[in-house]
Amino acid sequence: MDVSQYQKGTAAVWAGENDLYVKGAATAPVVNSVAFAYTDLDEWYAVATGNARGYIYSRNTNPTVGVLEEKIRLLEGAEAATSFATGMAAISNTLFTFLTPGKRVVSLKDTYGGTSKIFLDFLPAYHVDVTLCDTTDHEQLEAEIAKGCDLLYLETPTNPTLKIVDIKRLAAAAEKVGAIVVVDNTFATPINQNPLQLGAHLIIHSATKFLCGHSDAMGGVLAGKQDLVKKVFQFREINGASLQADPAYMIARGMKTLELRIERQNASALAIARYLEAHPKIKEVFYPGLETHHGHEIARRQMKGFGGILSFAIEGGYENVKKVLPRLKLAHLAASLGSVSTLAGPPRTTSHVELTEEQRKLLGIPEGLIRYSVGIENTNDLLSDLEQALKTI
Ligand SMILES: *Cc1c(COP(=O)(O)O)cnc(C)c1O
């Protein structure tokens, strides 16, 4: 548009904004537009009523956000995908879409802290019947599912002791009672595990973690059966926990290197787990790639790689955790995980800070535990770093 005929105030608004989409641009643009304009009112109406492709308002859909959703849809082999402002928004919107008053959900004691809070505090207040089973007690889970439930919610591997849940086995039990099966696939990533191929109907990721991979943007995604994803999408459109174009761009960019990062992190984590298992100062190592891990057989069946997270208990309990952790040079002592840089921390100050020592004990979390999220650094450098830090005890 030629704006030379207008005053400065008008030109400041309209000048230079034509032909925004540079044809052939090698990177998808960040479209920070809240609304999308139409010159043809009939077309606008067709898009607004869902009868033509296009965008209306970014709380509903946005082109940059759509790029990310399409990546996760294909990586998980899903019919459809949608996204959220955070991983917790993906989880809460999904649970509140399907769990209306009077419904019943079966899940695990070891779900992510925020998820656990929804099960323990929020859903019961909405008169939803919540049953949380011992995470690896498949018989108990099957028995509770068989009593009848509307939704089965799983997470595997779990935080922080990497417990493994048999998705195929439990999805089969859920199938018999017509329950929707949802799996939080954050720890495994779509490179290592595809729950939809094992009978799950929906998968969720905290995209803040491995998908983004750089600890610099937050988001959540949901993928799976078209009709189910659509229901949650419609709830989220109104509930409003939409992902913005800027973080969507960051996450989509991170996802371009997902496979490379996960391959490195899988290999490093296994090498580190084996090293720690043989270390005299280490009492126990939790990593599903170790033959000694109680869930190793299931993990071998349902995972292509064992992931970048491990945890280990050191001799001397929390007193020694306080000595060793600050000695690590190649680890941020922080709460997150799944980044290019190694992150480490004790569950008692991070994921399980709300629990008492007794409750952590009941969940099988030793007080001397360190969760270690392996970055993409050189494996030998990480091994040497652990070696020097452990020398202090
Ligand atoms: C971090 C995390 C979440 C929550 O995601 P946010 O993006 O922090 O809201 C959910 N599940 C798992 C397994 C996580 O690690």
mmCIF file of C-alpha atoms in Angstrom, residues 355-367:
data_model
loop_
_atom_site.group_PDB
_atom_site.id
_atom_site.type_symbol
_atom_site.label_atom_id
_atom_site.label_comp_id
_atom_site.label_asym_id
_atom_site.label_seq_id
_atom_site.Cartn_x
_atom_site.Cartn_y
_atom_site.Cartn_z
ATOM 1 C CA LEU A 355 6.436 -33.738 50.499
ATOM 2 C CA THR A 356 7.691 -34.654 53.960
ATOM 3 C CA GLU A 357 10.729 -36.899 54.424
ATOM 4 C CA GLU A 358 8.313 -39.711 55.351
ATOM 5 C CA GLN A 359 6.230 -39.243 52.156
ATOM 6 C CA ARG A 360 9.373 -39.259 50.016
ATOM 7 C CA LYS A 361 10.406 -42.482 51.731
ATOM 8 C CA LEU A 362 7.019 -44.038 50.904
ATOM 9 C CA LEU A 363 7.592 -43.143 47.237
ATOM 10 C CA GLY A 364 10.980 -44.868 47.415
ATOM 11 C CA ILE A 365 12.958 -41.624 47.110
ATOM 12 C CA PRO A 366 16.174 -41.888 49.160
ATOM 13 C CA GLU A 367 17.257 -38.680 50.940
#
